[in-house]
mmCIF file of C-alpha atoms in Angstrom:
data_model
loop_
_atom_site.group_PDB
_atom_site.id
_atom_site.type_symbol
_atom_site.label_atom_id
_atom_site.label_comp_id
_atom_site.label_asym_id
_atom_site.label_seq_id
_atom_site.Cartn_x
_atom_site.Cartn_y
_atom_site.Cartn_z
ATOM 1 C CA PRO A 237 -20.600 10.224 -6.612
ATOM 2 C CA GLY A 238 -17.459 8.300 -7.423
ATOM 3 C CA VAL A 239 -16.931 4.713 -6.314
ATOM 4 C CA PRO A 240 -20.077 2.639 -5.595
ATOM 5 C CA ALA A 241 -20.463 1.552 -1.965
ATOM 6 C CA GLU A 242 -19.933 -2.135 -2.792
ATOM 7 C CA ARG A 243 -16.464 -1.345 -4.193
ATOM 8 C CA THR A 244 -15.165 0.834 -1.346
ATOM 9 C CA GLN A 245 -13.600 -2.149 0.451
ATOM 10 C CA THR A 246 -11.844 -3.565 -2.622
ATOM 11 C CA THR A 247 -8.232 -4.695 -2.307
ATOM 12 C CA LYS A 248 -6.050 -5.424 -5.335
ATOM 13 C CA MET A 249 -2.533 -6.739 -5.689
ATOM 14 C CA HIS A 250 -0.008 -5.183 -8.056
ATOM 15 C CA VAL A 251 3.536 -6.350 -8.709
ATOM 16 C CA LEU A 252 6.066 -3.543 -8.882
ATOM 17 C CA ARG A 253 8.942 -4.050 -11.284
ATOM 18 C CA SER A 254 10.799 -0.775 -10.713
ATOM 19 C CA ASN A 255 13.850 -0.707 -8.472
ATOM 20 C CA GLU A 256 13.215 2.655 -6.845
ATOM 21 C CA ILE A 257 9.834 4.324 -6.692
ATOM 22 C CA SER A 258 8.215 6.424 -4.005
ATOM 23 C CA ALA A 259 4.912 5.437 -2.446
ATOM 24 C CA LEU A 260 3.303 8.501 -4.057
ATOM 25 C CA ASP A 261 4.602 7.643 -7.548
ATOM 26 C CA PHE A 262 3.438 4.058 -7.107
ATOM 27 C CA ALA A 263 -0.018 5.341 -6.142
ATOM 28 C CA GLY A 264 0.006 7.360 -9.373
ATOM 29 C CA LYS A 265 0.773 4.239 -11.398
ATOM 30 C CA LEU A 266 -2.359 2.655 -9.920
ATOM 31 C CA HIS A 267 -4.659 5.603 -10.617
ATOM 32 C CA LYS A 268 -4.463 9.395 -10.743
ATOM 33 C CA GLU A 269 -7.204 9.752 -8.109
ATOM 34 C CA ILE A 270 -5.267 7.502 -5.718
ATOM 35 C CA ARG A 271 -2.188 9.686 -6.173
ATOM 36 C CA ASP A 272 -4.169 12.888 -5.699
ATOM 37 C CA GLY A 273 -5.865 11.556 -2.558
ATOM 38 C CA PHE A 274 -2.783 9.838 -1.088
ATOM 39 C CA MET A 275 -2.740 10.060 2.732
ATOM 40 C CA PHE A 276 -0.118 7.478 3.755
ATOM 41 C CA ALA A 277 1.122 3.952 3.058
ATOM 42 C CA GLU A 278 0.988 1.037 5.467
ATOM 43 C CA VAL A 279 4.117 -1.066 4.895
ATOM 44 C CA THR A 280 5.328 -4.466 6.063
ATOM 45 C CA ASN A 281 7.758 -7.008 4.683
ATOM 46 C CA CYS A 282 6.345 -10.042 2.856
ATOM 47 C CA PHE A 283 8.499 -12.449 4.890
ATOM 48 C CA ASP A 284 7.216 -10.946 8.137
ATOM 49 C CA LEU A 285 3.626 -10.989 6.901
ATOM 50 C CA VAL A 286 3.552 -14.745 6.223
ATOM 51 C CA GLN A 287 4.167 -15.386 9.921
ATOM 52 C CA PHE A 288 0.627 -14.164 10.652
ATOM 53 C CA GLU A 289 -2.836 -15.483 9.781
ATOM 54 C CA SER A 290 -3.890 -12.157 8.243
ATOM 55 C CA TYR A 291 -2.819 -8.609 7.496
ATOM 56 C CA GLY A 292 -4.970 -7.440 10.413
ATOM 57 C CA GLU A 293 -3.163 -9.765 12.803
ATOM 58 C CA ALA A 294 0.213 -8.468 11.598
ATOM 59 C CA LYS A 295 -1.019 -4.908 12.083
ATOM 60 C CA ASP A 296 -2.306 -5.669 15.599
ATOM 61 C CA ALA A 297 1.096 -7.175 16.451
ATOM 62 C CA GLY A 298 2.813 -3.911 15.452
ATOM 63 C CA ASN A 299 4.397 -5.387 12.337
ATOM 64 C CA VAL A 300 2.921 -2.760 9.990
ATOM 65 C CA ARG A 301 4.298 0.768 9.920
ATOM 66 C CA MET A 302 2.950 4.002 8.435
ATOM 67 C CA GLU A 303 5.077 5.758 5.812
ATOM 68 C CA GLY A 304 4.662 9.039 3.956
ATOM 69 C CA LYS A 305 4.618 9.863 0.261
ATOM 70 C CA GLU A 306 8.424 10.066 0.004
ATOM 71 C CA TYR A 307 8.962 6.498 1.243
ATOM 72 C CA VAL A 308 10.929 4.470 -1.323
ATOM 73 C CA ILE A 309 9.362 1.042 -1.792
ATOM 74 C CA ARG A 310 11.864 -1.786 -1.350
ATOM 75 C CA ASP A 311 11.986 -5.349 -2.611
ATOM 76 C CA GLY A 312 9.732 -7.518 -0.456
ATOM 77 C CA ASP A 313 7.521 -4.670 0.770
ATOM 78 C CA VAL A 314 3.782 -5.178 1.027
ATOM 79 C CA VAL A 315 2.196 -1.735 0.680
ATOM 80 C CA PHE A 316 -1.392 -0.794 1.481
ATOM 81 C CA ILE A 317 -2.150 2.715 0.187
ATOM 82 C CA LYS A 318 -4.634 4.779 2.183
ATOM 83 C CA TRP A 319 -6.300 7.514 0.170
ATOM 84 C CA LYS A 320 -9.359 9.715 0.406
#
């Protein structure tokens, strides 16, 4: 039930135009199910991210941090929402 197996690894990019929004509210703008299943957000800065070959490399280097639902997304943040 739910998302087909071939779509479970999908990544999409969204541009946020609000000045102050929490990670949970941003998840809700993407989809209600993402908001309801929100676990945490992985966050890094876009300027830090471009120094690496990939997101995984940045994460392995300790350049990605975990934030909770109350985290306020800032200009330049790259946010990867983990949800169940």
